[in-house]
Short mmCIF file of C-alpha atoms in Angstrom, two decimals:
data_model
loop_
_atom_site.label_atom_id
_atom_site.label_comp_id
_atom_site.label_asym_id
_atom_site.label_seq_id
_atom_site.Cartn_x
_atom_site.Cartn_y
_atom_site.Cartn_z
CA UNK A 1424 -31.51 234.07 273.04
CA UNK A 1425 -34.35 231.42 274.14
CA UNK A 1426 -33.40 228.79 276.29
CA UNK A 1427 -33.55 226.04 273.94
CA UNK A 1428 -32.05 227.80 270.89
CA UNK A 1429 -28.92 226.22 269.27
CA UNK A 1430 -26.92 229.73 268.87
CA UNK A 1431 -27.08 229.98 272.90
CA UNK A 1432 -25.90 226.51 272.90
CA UNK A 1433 -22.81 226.53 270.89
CA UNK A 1434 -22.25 230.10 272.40
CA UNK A 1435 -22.11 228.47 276.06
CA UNK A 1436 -20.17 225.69 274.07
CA UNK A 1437 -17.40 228.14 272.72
CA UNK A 1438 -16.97 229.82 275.93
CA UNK A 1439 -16.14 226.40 277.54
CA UNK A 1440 -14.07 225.63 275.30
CA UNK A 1441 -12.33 229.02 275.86
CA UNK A 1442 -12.41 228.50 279.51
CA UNK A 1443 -10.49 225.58 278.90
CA UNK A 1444 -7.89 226.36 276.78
CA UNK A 1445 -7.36 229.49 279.15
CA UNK A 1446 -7.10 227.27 282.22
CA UNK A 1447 -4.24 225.03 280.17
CA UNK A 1448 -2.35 228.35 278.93
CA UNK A 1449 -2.58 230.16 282.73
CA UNK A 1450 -2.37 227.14 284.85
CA UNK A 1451 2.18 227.41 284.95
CA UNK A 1452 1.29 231.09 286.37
CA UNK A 1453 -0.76 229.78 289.19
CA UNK A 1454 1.96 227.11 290.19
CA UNK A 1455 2.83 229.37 293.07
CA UNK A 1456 1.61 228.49 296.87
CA UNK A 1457 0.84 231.90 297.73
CA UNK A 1458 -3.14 233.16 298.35
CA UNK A 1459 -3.53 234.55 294.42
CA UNK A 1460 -2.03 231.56 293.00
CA UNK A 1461 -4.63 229.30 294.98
CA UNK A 1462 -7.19 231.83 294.11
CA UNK A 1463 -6.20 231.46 290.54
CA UNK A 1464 -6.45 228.15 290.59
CA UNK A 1465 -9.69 228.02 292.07
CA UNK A 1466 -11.23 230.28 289.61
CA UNK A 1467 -9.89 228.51 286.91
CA UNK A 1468 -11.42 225.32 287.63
CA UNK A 1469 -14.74 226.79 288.33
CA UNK A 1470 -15.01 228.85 285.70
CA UNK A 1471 -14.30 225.41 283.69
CA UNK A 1472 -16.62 222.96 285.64
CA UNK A 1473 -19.74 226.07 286.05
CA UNK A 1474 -18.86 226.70 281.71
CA UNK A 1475 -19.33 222.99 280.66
CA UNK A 1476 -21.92 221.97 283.06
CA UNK A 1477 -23.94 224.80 281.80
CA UNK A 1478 -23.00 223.96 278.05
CA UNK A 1479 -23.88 220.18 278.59
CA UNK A 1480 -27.81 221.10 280.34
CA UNK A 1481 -27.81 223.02 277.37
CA UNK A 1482 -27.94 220.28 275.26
CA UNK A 1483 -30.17 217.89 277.11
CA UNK A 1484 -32.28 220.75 277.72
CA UNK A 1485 -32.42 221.16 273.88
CA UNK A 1486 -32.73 217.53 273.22
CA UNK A 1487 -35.29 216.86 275.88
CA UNK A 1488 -37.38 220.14 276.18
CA UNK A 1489 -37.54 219.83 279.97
CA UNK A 1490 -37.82 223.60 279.92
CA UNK A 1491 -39.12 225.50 277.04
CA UNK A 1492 -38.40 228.80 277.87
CA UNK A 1493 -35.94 230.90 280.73
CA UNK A 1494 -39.62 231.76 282.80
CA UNK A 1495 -40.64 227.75 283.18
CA UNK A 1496 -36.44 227.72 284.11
CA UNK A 1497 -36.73 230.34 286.81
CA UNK A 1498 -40.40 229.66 288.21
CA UNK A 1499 -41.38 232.95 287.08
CA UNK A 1500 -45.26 231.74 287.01
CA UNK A 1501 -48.32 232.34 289.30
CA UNK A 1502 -49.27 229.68 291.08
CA UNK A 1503 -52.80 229.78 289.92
CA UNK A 1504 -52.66 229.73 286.03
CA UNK A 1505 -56.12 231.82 286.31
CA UNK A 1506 -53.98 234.74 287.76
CA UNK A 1507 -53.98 238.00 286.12
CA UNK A 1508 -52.76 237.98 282.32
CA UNK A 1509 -54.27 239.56 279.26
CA UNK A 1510 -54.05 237.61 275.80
CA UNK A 1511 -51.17 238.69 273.78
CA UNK A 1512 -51.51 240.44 270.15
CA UNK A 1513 -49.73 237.13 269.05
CA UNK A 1514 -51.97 234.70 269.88
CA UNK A 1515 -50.28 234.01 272.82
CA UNK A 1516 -51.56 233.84 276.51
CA UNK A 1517 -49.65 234.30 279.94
CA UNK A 1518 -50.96 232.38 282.72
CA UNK A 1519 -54.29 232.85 281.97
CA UNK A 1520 -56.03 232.80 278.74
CA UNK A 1521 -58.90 234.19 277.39
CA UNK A 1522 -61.76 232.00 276.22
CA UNK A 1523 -62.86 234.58 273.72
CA UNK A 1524 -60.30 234.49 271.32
CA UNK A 1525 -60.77 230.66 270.77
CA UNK A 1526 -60.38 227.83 273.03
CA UNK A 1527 -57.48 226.39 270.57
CA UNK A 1528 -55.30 228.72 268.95
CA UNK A 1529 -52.41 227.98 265.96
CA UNK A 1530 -49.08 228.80 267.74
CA UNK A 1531 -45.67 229.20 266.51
CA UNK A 1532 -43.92 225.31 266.48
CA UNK A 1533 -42.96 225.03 269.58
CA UNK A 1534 -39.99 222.89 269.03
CA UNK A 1535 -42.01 221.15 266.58
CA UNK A 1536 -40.03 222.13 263.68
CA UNK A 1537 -37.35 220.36 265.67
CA UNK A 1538 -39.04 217.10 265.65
CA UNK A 1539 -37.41 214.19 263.50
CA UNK A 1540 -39.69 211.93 261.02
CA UNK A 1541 -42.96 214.11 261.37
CA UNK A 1542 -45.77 213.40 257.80
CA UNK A 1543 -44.10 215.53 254.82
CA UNK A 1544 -46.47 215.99 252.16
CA UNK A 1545 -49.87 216.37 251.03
CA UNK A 1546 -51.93 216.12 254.29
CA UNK A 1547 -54.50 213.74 252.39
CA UNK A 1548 -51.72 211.35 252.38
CA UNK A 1549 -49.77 211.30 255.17
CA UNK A 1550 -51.44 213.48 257.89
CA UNK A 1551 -50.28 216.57 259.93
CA UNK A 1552 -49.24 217.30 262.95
CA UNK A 1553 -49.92 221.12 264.22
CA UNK A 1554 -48.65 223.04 267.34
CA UNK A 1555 -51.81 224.93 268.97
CA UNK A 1556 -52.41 226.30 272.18
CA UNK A 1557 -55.36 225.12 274.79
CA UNK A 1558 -57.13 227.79 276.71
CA UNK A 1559 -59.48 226.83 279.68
CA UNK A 1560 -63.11 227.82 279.23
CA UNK A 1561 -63.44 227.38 283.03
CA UNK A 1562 -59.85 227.35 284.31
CA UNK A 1563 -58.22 229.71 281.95
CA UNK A 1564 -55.42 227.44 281.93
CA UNK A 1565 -53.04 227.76 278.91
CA UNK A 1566 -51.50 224.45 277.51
CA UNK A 1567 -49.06 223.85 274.88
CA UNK A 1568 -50.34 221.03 272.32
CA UNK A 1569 -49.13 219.27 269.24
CA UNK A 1570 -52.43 217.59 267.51
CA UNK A 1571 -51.65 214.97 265.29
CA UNK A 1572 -54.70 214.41 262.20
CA UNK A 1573 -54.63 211.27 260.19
CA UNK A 1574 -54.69 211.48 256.12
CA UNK A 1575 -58.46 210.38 256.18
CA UNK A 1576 -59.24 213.04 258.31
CA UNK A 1577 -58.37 215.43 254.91
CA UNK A 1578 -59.60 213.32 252.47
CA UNK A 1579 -63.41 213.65 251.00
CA UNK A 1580 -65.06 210.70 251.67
CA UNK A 1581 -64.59 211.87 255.97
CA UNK A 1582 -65.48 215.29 255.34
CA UNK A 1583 -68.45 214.92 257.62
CA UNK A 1584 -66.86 212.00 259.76
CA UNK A 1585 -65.33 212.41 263.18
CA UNK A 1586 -63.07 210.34 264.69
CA UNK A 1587 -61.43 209.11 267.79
CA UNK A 1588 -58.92 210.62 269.68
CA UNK A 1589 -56.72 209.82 272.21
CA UNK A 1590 -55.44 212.96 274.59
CA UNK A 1591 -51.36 211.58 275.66
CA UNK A 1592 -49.60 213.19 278.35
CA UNK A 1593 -45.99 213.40 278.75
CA UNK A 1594 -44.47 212.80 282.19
CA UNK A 1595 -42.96 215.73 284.34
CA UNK A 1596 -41.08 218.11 283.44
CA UNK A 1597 -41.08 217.06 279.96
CA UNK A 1598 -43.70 218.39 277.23
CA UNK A 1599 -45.16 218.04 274.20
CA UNK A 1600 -41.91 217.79 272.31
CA UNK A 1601 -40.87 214.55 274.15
CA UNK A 1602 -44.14 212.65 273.15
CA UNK A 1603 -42.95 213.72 269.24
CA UNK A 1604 -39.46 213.62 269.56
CA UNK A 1605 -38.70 210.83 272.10
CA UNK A 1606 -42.02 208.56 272.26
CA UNK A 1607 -42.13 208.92 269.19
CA UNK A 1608 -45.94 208.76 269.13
CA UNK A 1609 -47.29 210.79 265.59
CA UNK A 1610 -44.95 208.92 263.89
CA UNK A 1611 -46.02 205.45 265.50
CA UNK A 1612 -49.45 206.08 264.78
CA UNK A 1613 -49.30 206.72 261.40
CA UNK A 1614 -47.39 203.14 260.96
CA UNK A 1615 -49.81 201.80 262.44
CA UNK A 1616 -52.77 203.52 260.53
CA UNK A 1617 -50.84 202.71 257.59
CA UNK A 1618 -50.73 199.44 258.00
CA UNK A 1619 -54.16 198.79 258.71
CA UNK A 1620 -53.36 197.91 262.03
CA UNK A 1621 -55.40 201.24 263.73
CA UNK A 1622 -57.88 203.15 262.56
CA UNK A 1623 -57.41 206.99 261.59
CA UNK A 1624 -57.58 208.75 265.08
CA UNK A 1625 -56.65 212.25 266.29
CA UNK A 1626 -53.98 212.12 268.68
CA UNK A 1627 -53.51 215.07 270.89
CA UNK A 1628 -50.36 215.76 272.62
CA UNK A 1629 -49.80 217.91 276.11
CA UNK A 1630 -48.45 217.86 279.07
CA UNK A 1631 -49.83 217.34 282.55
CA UNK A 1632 -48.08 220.72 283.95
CA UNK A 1633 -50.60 223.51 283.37
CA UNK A 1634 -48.88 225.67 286.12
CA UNK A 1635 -44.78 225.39 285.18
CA UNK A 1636 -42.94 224.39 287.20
CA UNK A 1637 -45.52 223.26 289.75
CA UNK A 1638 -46.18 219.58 289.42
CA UNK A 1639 -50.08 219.42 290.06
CA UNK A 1640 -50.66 215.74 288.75
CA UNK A 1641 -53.54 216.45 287.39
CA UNK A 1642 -55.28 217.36 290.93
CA UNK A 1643 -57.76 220.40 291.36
CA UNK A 1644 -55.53 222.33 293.76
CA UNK A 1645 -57.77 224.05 296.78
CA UNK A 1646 -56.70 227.75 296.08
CA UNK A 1647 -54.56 226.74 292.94
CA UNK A 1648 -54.31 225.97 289.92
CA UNK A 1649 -56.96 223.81 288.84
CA UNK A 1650 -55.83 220.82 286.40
CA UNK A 1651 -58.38 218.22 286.41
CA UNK A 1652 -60.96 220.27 285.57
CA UNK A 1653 -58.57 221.35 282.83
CA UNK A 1654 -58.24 217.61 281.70
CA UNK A 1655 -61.81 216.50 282.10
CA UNK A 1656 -63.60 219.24 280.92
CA UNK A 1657 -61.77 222.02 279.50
CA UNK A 1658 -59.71 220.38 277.26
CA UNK A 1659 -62.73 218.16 275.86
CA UNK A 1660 -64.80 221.19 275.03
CA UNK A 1661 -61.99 223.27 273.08
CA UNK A 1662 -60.62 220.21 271.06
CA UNK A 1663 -64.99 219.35 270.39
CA UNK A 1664 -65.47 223.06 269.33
CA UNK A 1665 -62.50 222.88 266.88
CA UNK A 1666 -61.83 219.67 265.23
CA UNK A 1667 -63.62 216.80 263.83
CA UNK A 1668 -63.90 214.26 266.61
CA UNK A 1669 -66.37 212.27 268.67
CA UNK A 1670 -68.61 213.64 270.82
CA UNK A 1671 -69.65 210.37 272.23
CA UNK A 1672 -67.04 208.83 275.58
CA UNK A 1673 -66.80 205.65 273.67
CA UNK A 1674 -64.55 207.14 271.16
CA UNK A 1675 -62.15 209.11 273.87
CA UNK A 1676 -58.84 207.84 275.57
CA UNK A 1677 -55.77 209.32 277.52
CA UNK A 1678 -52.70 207.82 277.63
CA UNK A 1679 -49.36 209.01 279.34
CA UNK A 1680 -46.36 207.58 280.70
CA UNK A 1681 -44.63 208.52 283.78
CA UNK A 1682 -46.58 210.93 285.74
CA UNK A 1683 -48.70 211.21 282.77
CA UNK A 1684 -49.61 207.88 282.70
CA UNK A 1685 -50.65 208.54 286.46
CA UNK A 1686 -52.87 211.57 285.40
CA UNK A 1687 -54.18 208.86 282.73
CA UNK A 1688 -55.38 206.42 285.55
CA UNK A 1689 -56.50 209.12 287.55
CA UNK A 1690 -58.32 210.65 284.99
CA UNK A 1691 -60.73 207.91 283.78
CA UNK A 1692 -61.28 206.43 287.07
CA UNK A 1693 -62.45 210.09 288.21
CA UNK A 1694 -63.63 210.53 284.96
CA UNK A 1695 -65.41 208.01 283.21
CA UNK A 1696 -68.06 209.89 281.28
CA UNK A 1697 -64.98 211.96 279.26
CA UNK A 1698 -62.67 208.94 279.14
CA UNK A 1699 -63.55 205.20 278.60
CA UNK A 1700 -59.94 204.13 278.20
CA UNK A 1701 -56.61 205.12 279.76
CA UNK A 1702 -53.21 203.37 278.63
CA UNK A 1703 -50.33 204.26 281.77
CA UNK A 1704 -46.72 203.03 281.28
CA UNK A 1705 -44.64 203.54 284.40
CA UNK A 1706 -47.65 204.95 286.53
CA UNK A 1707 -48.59 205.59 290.00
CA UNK A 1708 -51.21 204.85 291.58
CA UNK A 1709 -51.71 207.17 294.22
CA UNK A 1710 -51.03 211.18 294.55
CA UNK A 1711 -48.46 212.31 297.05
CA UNK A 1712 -47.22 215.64 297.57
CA UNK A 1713 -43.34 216.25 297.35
CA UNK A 1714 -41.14 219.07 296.76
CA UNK A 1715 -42.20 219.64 293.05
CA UNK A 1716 -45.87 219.63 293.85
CA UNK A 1717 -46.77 221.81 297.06
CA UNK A 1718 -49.49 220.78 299.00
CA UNK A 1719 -51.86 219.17 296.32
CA UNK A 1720 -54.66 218.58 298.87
CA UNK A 1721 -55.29 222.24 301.18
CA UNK A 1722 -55.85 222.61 304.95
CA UNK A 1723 -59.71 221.71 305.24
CA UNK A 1724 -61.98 219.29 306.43
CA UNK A 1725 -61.85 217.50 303.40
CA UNK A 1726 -57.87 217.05 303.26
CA UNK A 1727 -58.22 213.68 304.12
CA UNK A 1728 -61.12 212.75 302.11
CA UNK A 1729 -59.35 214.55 298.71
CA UNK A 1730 -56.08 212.39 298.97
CA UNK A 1731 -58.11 209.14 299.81
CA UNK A 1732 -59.98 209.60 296.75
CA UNK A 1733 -56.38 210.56 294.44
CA UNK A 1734 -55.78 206.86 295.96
CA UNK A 1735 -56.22 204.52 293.25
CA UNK A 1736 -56.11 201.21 295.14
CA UNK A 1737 -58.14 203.34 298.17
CA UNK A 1738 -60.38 203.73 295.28
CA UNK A 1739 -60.82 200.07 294.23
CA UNK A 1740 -61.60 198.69 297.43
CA UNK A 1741 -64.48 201.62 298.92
CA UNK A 1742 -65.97 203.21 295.33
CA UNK A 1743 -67.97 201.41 292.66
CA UNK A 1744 -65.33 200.82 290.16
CA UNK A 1745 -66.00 202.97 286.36
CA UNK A 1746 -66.82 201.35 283.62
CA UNK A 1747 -63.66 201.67 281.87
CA UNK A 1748 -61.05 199.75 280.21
CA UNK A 1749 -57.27 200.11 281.46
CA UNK A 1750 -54.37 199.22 280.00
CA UNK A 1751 -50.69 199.25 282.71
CA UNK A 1752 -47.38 199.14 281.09
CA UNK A 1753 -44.40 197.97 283.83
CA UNK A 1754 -41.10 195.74 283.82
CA UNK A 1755 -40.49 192.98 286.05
CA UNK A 1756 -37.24 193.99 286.67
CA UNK A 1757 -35.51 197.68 285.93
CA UNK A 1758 -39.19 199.44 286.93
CA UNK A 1759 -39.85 200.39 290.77
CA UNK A 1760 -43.53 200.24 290.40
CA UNK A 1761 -44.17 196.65 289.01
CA UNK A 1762 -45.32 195.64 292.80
CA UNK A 1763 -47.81 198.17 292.68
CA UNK A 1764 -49.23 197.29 289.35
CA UNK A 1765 -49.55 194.01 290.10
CA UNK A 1766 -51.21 194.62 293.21
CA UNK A 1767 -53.64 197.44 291.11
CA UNK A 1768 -54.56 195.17 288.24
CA UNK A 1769 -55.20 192.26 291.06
CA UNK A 1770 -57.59 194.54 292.62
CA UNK A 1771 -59.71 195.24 289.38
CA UNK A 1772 -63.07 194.15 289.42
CA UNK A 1773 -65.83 194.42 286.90
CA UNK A 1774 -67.54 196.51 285.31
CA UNK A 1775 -63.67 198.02 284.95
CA UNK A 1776 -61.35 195.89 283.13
CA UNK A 1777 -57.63 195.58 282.98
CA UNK A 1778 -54.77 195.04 280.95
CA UNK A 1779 -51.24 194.39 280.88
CA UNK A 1780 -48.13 194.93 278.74
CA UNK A 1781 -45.02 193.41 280.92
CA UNK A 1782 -41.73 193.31 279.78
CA UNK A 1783 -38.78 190.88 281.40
CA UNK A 1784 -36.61 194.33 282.11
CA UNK A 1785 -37.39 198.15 281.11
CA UNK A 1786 -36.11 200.77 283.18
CA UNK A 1787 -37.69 204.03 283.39
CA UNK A 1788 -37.28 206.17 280.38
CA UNK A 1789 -37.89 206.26 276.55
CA UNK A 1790 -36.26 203.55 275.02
CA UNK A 1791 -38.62 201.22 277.55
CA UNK A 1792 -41.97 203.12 277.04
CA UNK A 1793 -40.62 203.18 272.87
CA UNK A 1794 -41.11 199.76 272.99
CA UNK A 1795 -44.41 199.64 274.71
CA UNK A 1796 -46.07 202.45 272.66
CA UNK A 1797 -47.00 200.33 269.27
CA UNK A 1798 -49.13 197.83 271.74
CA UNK A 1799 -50.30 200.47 273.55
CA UNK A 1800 -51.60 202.59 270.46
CA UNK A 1801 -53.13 198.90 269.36
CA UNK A 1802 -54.99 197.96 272.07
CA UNK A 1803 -56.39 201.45 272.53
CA UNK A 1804 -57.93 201.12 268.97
CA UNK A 1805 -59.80 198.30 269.94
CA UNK A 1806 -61.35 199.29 272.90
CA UNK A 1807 -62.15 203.11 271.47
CA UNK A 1808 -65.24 203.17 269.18
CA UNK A 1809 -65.02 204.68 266.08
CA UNK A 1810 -67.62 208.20 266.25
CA UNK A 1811 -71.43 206.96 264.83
CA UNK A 1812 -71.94 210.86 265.09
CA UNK A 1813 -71.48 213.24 261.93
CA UNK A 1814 -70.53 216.59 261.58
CA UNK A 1815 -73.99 218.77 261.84
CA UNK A 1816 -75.06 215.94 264.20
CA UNK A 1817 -74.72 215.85 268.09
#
């Protein structure tokens, strides 16, 4: 049974349940002070605790997709995800992919089929959202997507148009099902593009963890796995080579929250001729390594240099800043970080600009960045330039 499937869920449920009414029925036998009535007692209440912990993570696990599968649960991944791994006959790749079956693949749904309020209907009408898989032409990275197409992008009069897009990253460990489920974000946009209020835009969701259940936020690891390239310029090239969208930087953005909006920042300051805007709610703005990330930065010379330049503020104050535009969601009270984004969108300078969506309290987790999403999606659309560029065209 997978990991996030609902028959090993209420299985694990049942046997708590069992383990519970056993401990009530047996618990007069183990009354006794003796070593096997303590031992009894002991067991009992273990078995309990170990049986409903393990049914609750279950659930969350189910709800939130923090791990997709028993591997990503165990760390049973290579470091590097351009280890050794052949394509499967399913379309599916290990830790490394192969560029020559396609540099995005349909995949089975991926917990989209899961997803509450997704388009139903005639694509034309409402739009689609489709679960593919991302395979690095350099990196051979493999990355789970969901790829969101507006109505217009199946309707005649655009069959030669391209379109924006905006590449959102989830934060970590989460994945593409929390920006559907959770964030809400297909179904956001399409209110919005609905209402007039954006204009029809691809919207590409991943997450930031190419190497499960390494954090590498978004850093080119010396020896490792290799995730900005991913980001910059893998990812860029297989979404150009298979769908209908701009070519040009002016219509491309990334947006994330959590560590994804961190990747976000990083990635169009470092970045600024792939991404011209980058929306971060609840970023950092710096790169640190902890227990979930290994050394990001390797033993050389250029250790010091490497986490300087993952420095955002460092950044702002030695490097010409990009012309970009940047948009920082943060509470003034509930959010750890608001200090630091004050102190970041103080230190902006042209030709970079900077934005701010600031609530009076928001505490780190969905039902804040839920609220922030609608102005985030808004003010993207007016900074991303809808593609001159036609299909057949460069």
């Amino acid at each position: 049974m997978g990991l996030t499937s609902r028959s090993l869920l209420y299985a694990m449920a049942a046997v708590a349940v069992v383990c519970v009414g056993l401990t009530l029925w047996l618990w007069p036998r183990f009354a006794g002070r003796g070593p096997r009535a303590l031992l009894g007692r002991l067991g009992s209440i273990a078995a309990t605790q170990l049986t409903i912990v393990a049914a609750l993570g279950l659930a969350v696990n189910a709800n939130f997709q923090f791990y997709g599968s028993w591997h990503e649960l165990l760390g049973l991944y290579d470091d590097a995800p351009a280890a050794a791994g052949k394509w499967g006959d399913g379309g599916m790749a290990g830790p490394a992919g192969d560029p020559s079956k396609g540099l995005v693949q349909t995949s089975g749904p991926d917990g989209l089929d899961k997803v509450h309020g997704l388009p139903k209907g005639p694509p034309d009408q409402v739009g689609k959202v489709e679960a593919v898989r991302i395979v690095g032409r350099r990196t051979r990275a493999v990355d789970p997507a969901y790829v969101y197409l507006p109505p217009q992008y199946f309707q005649p009069q655009y069959a030669r148009q391209r379109f924006p897009v905006i590449v959102a990253l989830s934060g970590y460990p989460g994945g593409t099902f929390l920006l559907a489920q959770h964030l809400r974000l297909p179904q956001t946009a399409a209110g919005l593009i609905r209402a007039g209020r954006m204009q029809p835009t691809v919207i590409v969701m991943m997450r930031p963890t190419i190497a499960p259940p390494r954090d590498t936020q978004c850093v080119d690891v010396p020896g490792g796995p290799q995730a900005e390239t991913f980001f910059a310029r893998d990812v860029p090239d297989a979404l150009k080579s298979h769908y209908r969208i701009g070519h040009d930087p002016g219509g491309w953005g990334v947006l994330g929250y959590s560590s994804g909006g961190s990747c976000a920042l990083q990635l169009s300051m470092r970045h600024d001729r792939t991404y011209t805007a980058a929306a971060a709610l609840s970023p950092d703005f710096k790169v640190s390594n902890d227990p979930t990330t290994g050394d990001l930065f390797g033993d050389g010379r250029d250790r010091v240099r490497r986490r300087q330049e993952h420095d955002l503020m460092w950044r702002l104050r030695h490097l010409p800043a990009p012309q970009i535009s940047v948009l920082v969601g943060t509470s003034r009270t509930g959010e750890k970080n608001y200090p630091a984004a004050r102190a970041f969108l103080d230190a902006v300078r042209p030709p970079m600009k900077a934005d701010a969506v600031v609530l009076d309290h928001g505490s780190h987790n969905f039902a804040t960045w839920r609220r922030e999403v609608p102005s985030a999606l808004e003010w993207m659309d007016k900074r991303l330039t809808f593609p001159e560029d036609v299909v057949g065209n460069s």
